[in-house]
Structures are given as C-alpha cells and as structure tokens.
C-alpha cells in the first residue's frame, strides 16, 4: 500500500511517440588465440544473459532466436532479416548482437521514431548499406464521417490473411486514412486485396519512406493522485480523456501495456510500465528507487 501511495504522489512521464531506450545486456565474450571474439561462445553467453535479464519468457526466446540468426549469418557470410519486433525486443537484441564479432546489425522501422522495427544481421562485407526491408503504404479513403482507429486499420490488414509480425507502425491521418509500414514482399498483395477499413472503401498505394508523415517525439511530465494503479485510472489522467472513452479504446484493442494489447480496465500497473494509446502517445510510470 505504501508503494502505491508513493507511486500515485510521484510524477509520471507522458511520452509522445517513442521513448529512448535505456540499459544494456551484459555479454560475456572470450578471447582466443587469433585476437578475436568467438562468435559461437559469445552467442551462447548472450543467450544466457537474455534469459536472466528478461522477465518475459517470450521476449527472451525472441532474442535467442535473433542471436542464432546472427551466428548463422557469420558462419555463412550472409544477411538475414527478422520480422517486425516490439521495442523491448529490438533494444535487447541490438545490445546483444553488437557484442558479436564479424556481425553488423541494423534496426529499421521506416522512420526515425518507429516503434516496431525489423533487425537485419549479417557479415559486414555483405551489409555495405542498410537493407531495403521496410515498405510504406498509403491507405486512403473518406474517413471524415466514419473515423477509424488504429485497431480498425490493423484489423483490416490482418483480415487479408497477413500475420501481425509482417506489419510495422500504423500512422493515422485523421479523415484521410493512414500510412502503414509493411514487409516489402506484401506490398502488391495488399494493394490488390485491401478494399475496406471498417465500412469505408479504401485505395492502397505504395509511397516512398520519405513521404511518411510523423511528428518528432515530445516529453511532458504530470502528477496525479488516484485511488489505485489501475490502467484505466492512470491512463485517463495522463491522456486527459474520460474513463468511458478509455474503456472504449481498451475494448477496441487500442490500449497496450508494455506493447501488449490489454482488454481489461482493471489491469494494475507496475513501476516502469509503459502504457500506449493509439494516436495519443505513451505514458511511463516512474521507476522504484528513482521516482521522477
């Protein structure tokens, strides 16, 4: 109860777009006779470190898979690409891979503040430039009378049979529609298949990444006193919307805690949790031991 009171009396950070990553994964590497790190040994050590660091078993498994991919890239002198990954996995994987010898890693989401990114790992000789692994689509329609949410656009895309891992960020454009980042291999398929979002007929065209419309990140802090650490209470205060409106956003899949959609209003937040509301930004709770 004391911890809850402290949390509620402390400042929260409201993060618009993407917060800067912090922390690093300690990786143990071993020096061998040629004066280089052994990639295989370093990968094994990084796997162990990822497991110890991550409280999420699925995230740890994702990082291990990426490290295995990096090892194959080093052995075959080739380049491999992941699907779109969430920010925690991108952060941990990049910090782990950068410790490996003879491996270059690049994370790309289509624009500087992208949340979901693909990681490319490969031998430096074969990665002289950033791989072209992200494409942008414009989904246009008359949404002025039938506004659609992030969840509506994502649902329409997934309704064509595409899995979530092949889709990056979705940038809402109000009454005009949205811009979506996808795997380049799916561009032609979506152009020919996606016809509606909600009740609105749409046209889908490929656009250059430079045509993406996004805002640079801004950070504000706020204080609130609430009776609990429930996500609906704190997010309502942070985003300055009613709990009724927030409940509707939660039901439509537009509210996520630590990048995982939540469907319950009563989820209790912990220190350091990140709450995101599609099109509104993110809220980060203060960290115990370093309240701000």
Tab-separated table of C-alpha atoms in Angstrom:
chain	number	residue	atom	x	y	z
A	1	UNK	CA	0.000	0.000	0.000
A	2	UNK	CA	2.906	2.312	0.820
A	3	UNK	CA	4.398	1.690	-2.590
A	4	UNK	CA	1.082	2.515	-4.244
A	5	UNK	CA	0.816	5.775	-2.311
A	6	UNK	CA	4.338	6.721	-3.332
A	7	UNK	CA	3.596	5.931	-6.942
A	8	UNK	CA	0.444	7.983	-7.010
A	9	UNK	CA	2.137	11.004	-5.466
A	10	UNK	CA	5.048	10.879	-7.919
A	11	UNK	CA	5.388	12.337	-11.376
A	12	UNK	CA	4.587	10.269	-14.432
A	13	UNK	CA	6.178	10.748	-17.811
A	14	UNK	CA	3.906	11.142	-20.799
A	15	UNK	CA	5.913	10.028	-23.812
A	16	UNK	CA	4.639	11.072	-27.220
A	17	UNK	CA	5.766	8.580	-29.835
A	18	UNK	CA	8.844	6.567	-28.854
A	19	UNK	CA	10.919	6.797	-25.630
A	20	UNK	CA	14.666	6.490	-25.928
A	21	UNK	CA	15.947	3.012	-24.994
A	22	UNK	CA	17.964	2.553	-21.830
A	23	UNK	CA	20.116	-0.137	-20.345
A	24	UNK	CA	22.334	-2.804	-21.818
A	25	UNK	CA	22.589	-6.568	-21.817
A	26	UNK	CA	25.900	-7.705	-20.265
A	27	UNK	CA	27.531	-10.193	-22.624
A	28	UNK	CA	30.493	-12.375	-21.669
A	29	UNK	CA	32.951	-12.906	-24.536
A	30	UNK	CA	36.151	-14.975	-24.524
A	31	UNK	CA	39.472	-14.009	-26.102
A	32	UNK	CA	41.086	-16.649	-28.306
A	33	UNK	CA	44.468	-17.015	-29.991
A	34	UNK	CA	43.679	-15.043	-33.153
A	35	UNK	CA	42.858	-11.946	-31.173
A	36	UNK	CA	39.112	-12.090	-31.967
A	37	UNK	CA	35.984	-12.977	-30.074
A	38	UNK	CA	34.479	-16.375	-30.734
A	39	UNK	CA	31.023	-15.708	-32.173
A	40	UNK	CA	29.698	-19.097	-31.105
A	41	UNK	CA	30.861	-18.665	-27.499
A	42	UNK	CA	29.659	-15.059	-27.366
A	43	UNK	CA	26.243	-16.083	-28.715
A	44	UNK	CA	25.934	-18.747	-26.015
A	45	UNK	CA	26.840	-16.212	-23.324
A	46	UNK	CA	24.420	-13.644	-24.767
A	47	UNK	CA	21.614	-16.220	-24.765
A	48	UNK	CA	22.155	-16.861	-21.059
A	49	UNK	CA	22.254	-13.132	-20.362
A	50	UNK	CA	18.997	-12.547	-22.250
A	51	UNK	CA	17.229	-15.213	-20.210
A	52	UNK	CA	18.454	-13.758	-16.903
A	53	UNK	CA	17.602	-10.188	-17.879
A	54	UNK	CA	14.129	-10.645	-19.334
A	55	UNK	CA	11.126	-11.260	-17.123
A	56	UNK	CA	9.187	-12.195	-20.261
A	57	UNK	CA	9.925	-15.728	-21.435
A	58	UNK	CA	8.671	-14.975	-24.959
A	59	UNK	CA	10.942	-11.939	-25.255
A	60	UNK	CA	13.951	-13.947	-24.108
A	61	UNK	CA	13.140	-16.605	-26.688
A	62	UNK	CA	12.897	-13.966	-29.432
A	63	UNK	CA	16.323	-12.583	-28.506
A	64	UNK	CA	17.823	-16.075	-28.504
A	65	UNK	CA	16.403	-16.693	-31.988
A	66	UNK	CA	17.948	-13.460	-33.262
A	67	UNK	CA	21.319	-14.417	-31.778
A	68	UNK	CA	21.070	-17.791	-33.529
A	69	UNK	CA	20.316	-15.912	-36.743
A	70	UNK	CA	23.399	-13.755	-36.196
A	71	UNK	CA	25.548	-16.847	-35.699
A	72	UNK	CA	24.278	-18.353	-38.970
A	73	UNK	CA	24.933	-15.079	-40.770
A	74	UNK	CA	28.514	-15.065	-39.510
A	75	UNK	CA	29.136	-18.690	-40.482
A	76	UNK	CA	27.582	-18.370	-43.942
A	77	UNK	CA	28.795	-14.808	-44.598
A	78	UNK	CA	25.190	-13.892	-45.397
A	79	UNK	CA	22.450	-11.462	-44.312
A	80	UNK	CA	19.196	-12.389	-42.552
A	81	UNK	CA	16.176	-10.308	-41.533
A	82	UNK	CA	13.698	-10.621	-38.676
A	83	UNK	CA	10.008	-9.816	-38.772
A	84	UNK	CA	8.803	-6.591	-37.146
A	85	UNK	CA	9.668	-6.641	-33.439
A	86	UNK	CA	8.445	-4.714	-30.408
A	87	UNK	CA	10.737	-2.064	-28.823
A	88	UNK	CA	11.884	-4.156	-25.819
A	89	UNK	CA	12.986	-6.995	-28.089
A	90	UNK	CA	14.681	-4.613	-30.532
A	91	UNK	CA	16.582	-2.965	-27.685
A	92	UNK	CA	17.764	-6.183	-26.085
A	93	UNK	CA	18.628	-7.881	-29.371
A	94	UNK	CA	20.629	-4.922	-30.707
A	95	UNK	CA	22.607	-4.614	-27.490
A	96	UNK	CA	23.389	-8.332	-27.555
A	97	UNK	CA	24.259	-8.608	-31.254
A	98	UNK	CA	26.578	-5.597	-31.242
A	99	UNK	CA	28.930	-7.520	-28.931
A	100	UNK	CA	29.497	-10.244	-31.513
A	101	UNK	CA	32.483	-10.302	-33.843
A	102	UNK	CA	32.048	-10.195	-37.629
A	103	UNK	CA	28.382	-9.221	-37.363
A	104	UNK	CA	26.666	-5.967	-38.276
A	105	UNK	CA	23.118	-5.289	-37.109
A	106	UNK	CA	20.690	-2.651	-38.377
A	107	UNK	CA	17.237	-1.925	-36.930
A	108	UNK	CA	14.766	-0.244	-39.293
A	109	UNK	CA	11.138	0.720	-38.917
A	110	UNK	CA	10.767	3.107	-41.852
A	111	UNK	CA	11.220	6.404	-39.980
A	112	UNK	CA	13.352	7.644	-37.041
A	113	UNK	CA	10.733	7.272	-34.302
A	114	UNK	CA	9.357	3.923	-35.458
A	115	UNK	CA	8.106	1.673	-32.667
A	116	UNK	CA	8.116	-1.674	-34.438
A	117	UNK	CA	11.339	-2.415	-36.327
A	118	UNK	CA	12.976	-5.191	-38.308
A	119	UNK	CA	16.547	-6.171	-37.492
A	120	UNK	CA	18.953	-7.191	-40.228
A	121	UNK	CA	22.058	-9.132	-39.189
A	122	UNK	CA	24.892	-10.054	-41.485
A	123	UNK	CA	28.574	-10.196	-42.225
A	124	UNK	CA	29.917	-6.617	-42.645
A	125	UNK	CA	31.242	-7.444	-46.128
A	126	UNK	CA	27.678	-8.099	-47.292
A	127	UNK	CA	25.985	-5.213	-45.459
A	128	UNK	CA	27.662	-2.197	-47.005
A	129	UNK	CA	24.370	-0.274	-46.878
A	130	UNK	CA	21.107	-0.515	-44.946
A	131	UNK	CA	18.960	-3.354	-46.313
A	132	UNK	CA	15.699	-2.399	-48.010
A	133	UNK	CA	13.405	-4.342	-45.674
A	134	UNK	CA	10.580	-1.878	-44.937
A	135	UNK	CA	7.985	-0.506	-47.360
A	136	UNK	CA	5.322	2.168	-46.836
A	137	UNK	CA	1.697	2.070	-47.987
A	138	UNK	CA	-0.904	4.808	-48.023
A	139	UNK	CA	-4.425	3.611	-47.227
A	140	UNK	CA	-6.747	6.360	-48.457
A	141	UNK	CA	-10.485	6.817	-48.038
A	142	UNK	CA	-13.129	9.238	-46.817
A	143	UNK	CA	-12.958	8.750	-43.054
A	144	UNK	CA	-14.400	12.144	-42.125
A	145	UNK	CA	-17.844	10.711	-41.415
A	146	UNK	CA	-16.657	7.232	-40.434
A	147	UNK	CA	-13.484	7.711	-38.367
A	148	UNK	CA	-11.431	4.551	-37.845
A	149	UNK	CA	-8.940	3.718	-35.128
A	150	UNK	CA	-5.525	2.105	-35.190
A	151	UNK	CA	-7.242	-1.166	-34.322
A	152	UNK	CA	-9.616	-0.821	-37.282
A	153	UNK	CA	-6.747	-0.416	-39.758
A	154	UNK	CA	-4.752	-3.234	-38.214
A	155	UNK	CA	-7.804	-5.490	-38.169
A	156	UNK	CA	-8.497	-4.818	-41.842
A	157	UNK	CA	-4.901	-5.657	-42.762
A	158	UNK	CA	-4.840	-8.831	-40.692
A	159	UNK	CA	-8.213	-9.733	-42.191
A	160	UNK	CA	-6.481	-10.235	-45.536
A	161	UNK	CA	-4.549	-13.148	-44.028
A	162	UNK	CA	-1.342	-11.328	-43.094
A	163	UNK	CA	0.196	-12.029	-39.684
A	164	UNK	CA	0.931	-9.241	-37.185
A	165	UNK	CA	4.687	-9.786	-37.426
A	166	UNK	CA	4.681	-8.610	-41.060
A	167	UNK	CA	3.188	-5.212	-40.189
A	168	UNK	CA	5.074	-2.311	-38.629
A	169	UNK	CA	3.739	1.004	-37.359
A	170	UNK	CA	0.424	2.496	-38.453
A	171	UNK	CA	0.380	6.297	-38.709
A	172	UNK	CA	-3.170	7.666	-38.561
A	173	UNK	CA	-4.016	10.655	-40.781
A	174	UNK	CA	-7.431	11.576	-39.471
A	175	UNK	CA	-10.096	11.850	-42.140
A	176	UNK	CA	-7.689	10.886	-44.924
A	177	UNK	CA	-6.770	7.384	-43.763
A	178	UNK	CA	-3.416	6.039	-42.612
A	179	UNK	CA	0.132	5.222	-43.622
A	180	UNK	CA	1.358	1.715	-42.846
A	181	UNK	CA	4.801	0.112	-42.738
A	182	UNK	CA	4.958	-3.463	-44.027
A	183	UNK	CA	7.269	-6.169	-45.312
A	184	UNK	CA	8.066	-5.224	-48.955
A	185	UNK	CA	7.050	-8.694	-50.108
A	186	UNK	CA	3.440	-7.923	-49.148
A	187	UNK	CA	3.044	-4.619	-50.987
A	188	UNK	CA	1.480	-5.983	-54.167
A	189	UNK	CA	-0.746	-8.354	-52.212
A	190	UNK	CA	-2.190	-5.604	-50.008
A	191	UNK	CA	-2.662	-3.227	-52.946
A	192	UNK	CA	-4.773	-5.829	-54.713
A	193	UNK	CA	-6.570	-7.229	-51.645
A	194	UNK	CA	-7.307	-4.461	-49.131
A	195	UNK	CA	-10.634	-2.855	-50.105
A	196	UNK	CA	-12.260	-1.714	-46.860
A	197	UNK	CA	-11.384	-0.456	-43.414
A	198	UNK	CA	-14.473	-0.653	-41.252
A	199	UNK	CA	-17.287	0.493	-43.536
A	200	UNK	CA	-15.086	2.769	-45.642
A	201	UNK	CA	-13.889	1.788	-49.084
A	202	UNK	CA	-10.153	2.387	-49.495
A	203	UNK	CA	-7.428	2.515	-52.090
A	204	UNK	CA	-3.961	1.289	-51.221
A	205	UNK	CA	-0.809	2.620	-52.907
A	206	UNK	CA	2.898	2.359	-52.216
A	207	UNK	CA	4.681	5.565	-51.195
A	208	UNK	CA	8.364	6.340	-50.577
A	209	UNK	CA	9.524	6.282	-46.964
A	210	UNK	CA	10.372	9.974	-47.258
A	211	UNK	CA	6.653	10.683	-47.751
A	212	UNK	CA	5.743	9.371	-44.291
A	213	UNK	CA	4.084	11.947	-42.049
A	214	UNK	CA	5.125	11.712	-38.421
A	215	UNK	CA	5.848	14.010	-35.526
A	216	UNK	CA	9.149	14.130	-33.613
A	217	UNK	CA	8.867	12.852	-30.022
A	218	UNK	CA	7.915	15.229	-27.211
A	219	UNK	CA	8.038	14.510	-23.487
A	220	UNK	CA	5.911	16.023	-20.740
A	221	UNK	CA	5.574	15.098	-17.069
A	222	UNK	CA	2.484	15.213	-14.905
A	223	UNK	CA	1.368	14.399	-11.364
A	224	UNK	CA	-1.840	12.746	-10.317
A	225	UNK	CA	-3.388	11.280	-7.189
A	226	UNK	CA	-5.576	8.252	-7.803
A	227	UNK	CA	-7.132	5.606	-5.584
A	228	UNK	CA	-5.340	2.793	-7.411
A	229	UNK	CA	-2.681	1.975	-10.003
A	230	UNK	CA	-5.250	0.616	-12.459
A	231	UNK	CA	-4.508	1.293	-16.099
A	232	UNK	CA	-7.870	2.992	-16.678
A	233	UNK	CA	-7.302	5.411	-13.775
A	234	UNK	CA	-3.761	6.442	-14.665
A	235	UNK	CA	-4.199	6.493	-18.441
A	236	UNK	CA	-7.375	8.544	-18.114
A	237	UNK	CA	-5.464	11.131	-16.066
A	238	UNK	CA	-2.387	11.054	-18.274
A	239	UNK	CA	-4.146	11.365	-21.622
A	240	UNK	CA	-6.864	13.643	-20.251
A	241	UNK	CA	-9.759	11.542	-21.504
A	242	UNK	CA	-12.738	10.110	-19.648
A	243	UNK	CA	-12.675	6.597	-18.296
A	244	UNK	CA	-15.649	5.805	-20.518
A	245	UNK	CA	-13.679	6.813	-23.601
A	246	UNK	CA	-10.643	4.898	-22.386
A	247	UNK	CA	-12.766	1.798	-21.766
A	248	UNK	CA	-13.935	2.009	-25.381
A	249	UNK	CA	-10.331	2.258	-26.597
A	250	UNK	CA	-9.371	-0.741	-24.473
A	251	UNK	CA	-12.253	-2.758	-25.941
A	252	UNK	CA	-11.150	-1.903	-29.490
A	253	UNK	CA	-7.565	-3.010	-28.839
A	254	UNK	CA	-6.087	0.482	-28.966
A	255	UNK	CA	-4.536	0.415	-25.496
A	256	UNK	CA	-1.367	-1.548	-24.806
A	257	UNK	CA	0.682	-2.184	-21.682
A	258	UNK	CA	4.354	-2.805	-22.455
A	259	UNK	CA	3.392	-3.129	-26.140
A	260	UNK	CA	0.896	-5.932	-25.484
A	261	UNK	CA	-2.800	-5.155	-26.086
A	262	UNK	CA	-4.874	-5.192	-22.913
A	263	UNK	CA	-8.595	-5.928	-22.809
A	264	UNK	CA	-9.205	-5.304	-19.106
A	265	UNK	CA	-9.786	-1.926	-17.459
A	266	UNK	CA	-8.570	-3.173	-14.101
A	267	UNK	CA	-5.028	-4.194	-15.055
A	268	UNK	CA	-2.695	-2.941	-12.309
A	269	UNK	CA	0.411	-1.126	-13.483
A	270	UNK	CA	3.857	-1.732	-12.044
A	271	UNK	CA	6.881	0.502	-11.735
A	272	UNK	CA	8.377	1.215	-15.168
A	273	UNK	CA	5.361	0.001	-17.179
A	274	UNK	CA	4.628	1.743	-20.485
A	275	UNK	CA	1.015	2.394	-21.496
A	276	UNK	CA	0.356	3.375	-25.105
A	277	UNK	CA	-2.878	4.609	-26.634
A	278	UNK	CA	-3.014	4.573	-30.418
A	279	UNK	CA	-2.661	8.054	-31.878
A	280	UNK	CA	-2.127	9.686	-28.469
A	281	UNK	CA	1.330	8.662	-27.357
A	282	UNK	CA	2.684	6.807	-24.335
A	283	UNK	CA	2.707	7.079	-20.585
A	284	UNK	CA	5.521	5.638	-18.493
A	285	UNK	CA	5.187	5.049	-14.776
A	286	UNK	CA	8.133	6.089	-12.578
A	287	UNK	CA	10.724	3.510	-11.590
A	288	UNK	CA	11.034	2.435	-7.960
A	289	UNK	CA	14.251	3.779	-6.451
A	290	UNK	CA	14.345	6.632	-8.938
A	291	UNK	CA	10.959	8.345	-8.817
A	292	UNK	CA	10.625	11.407	-11.032
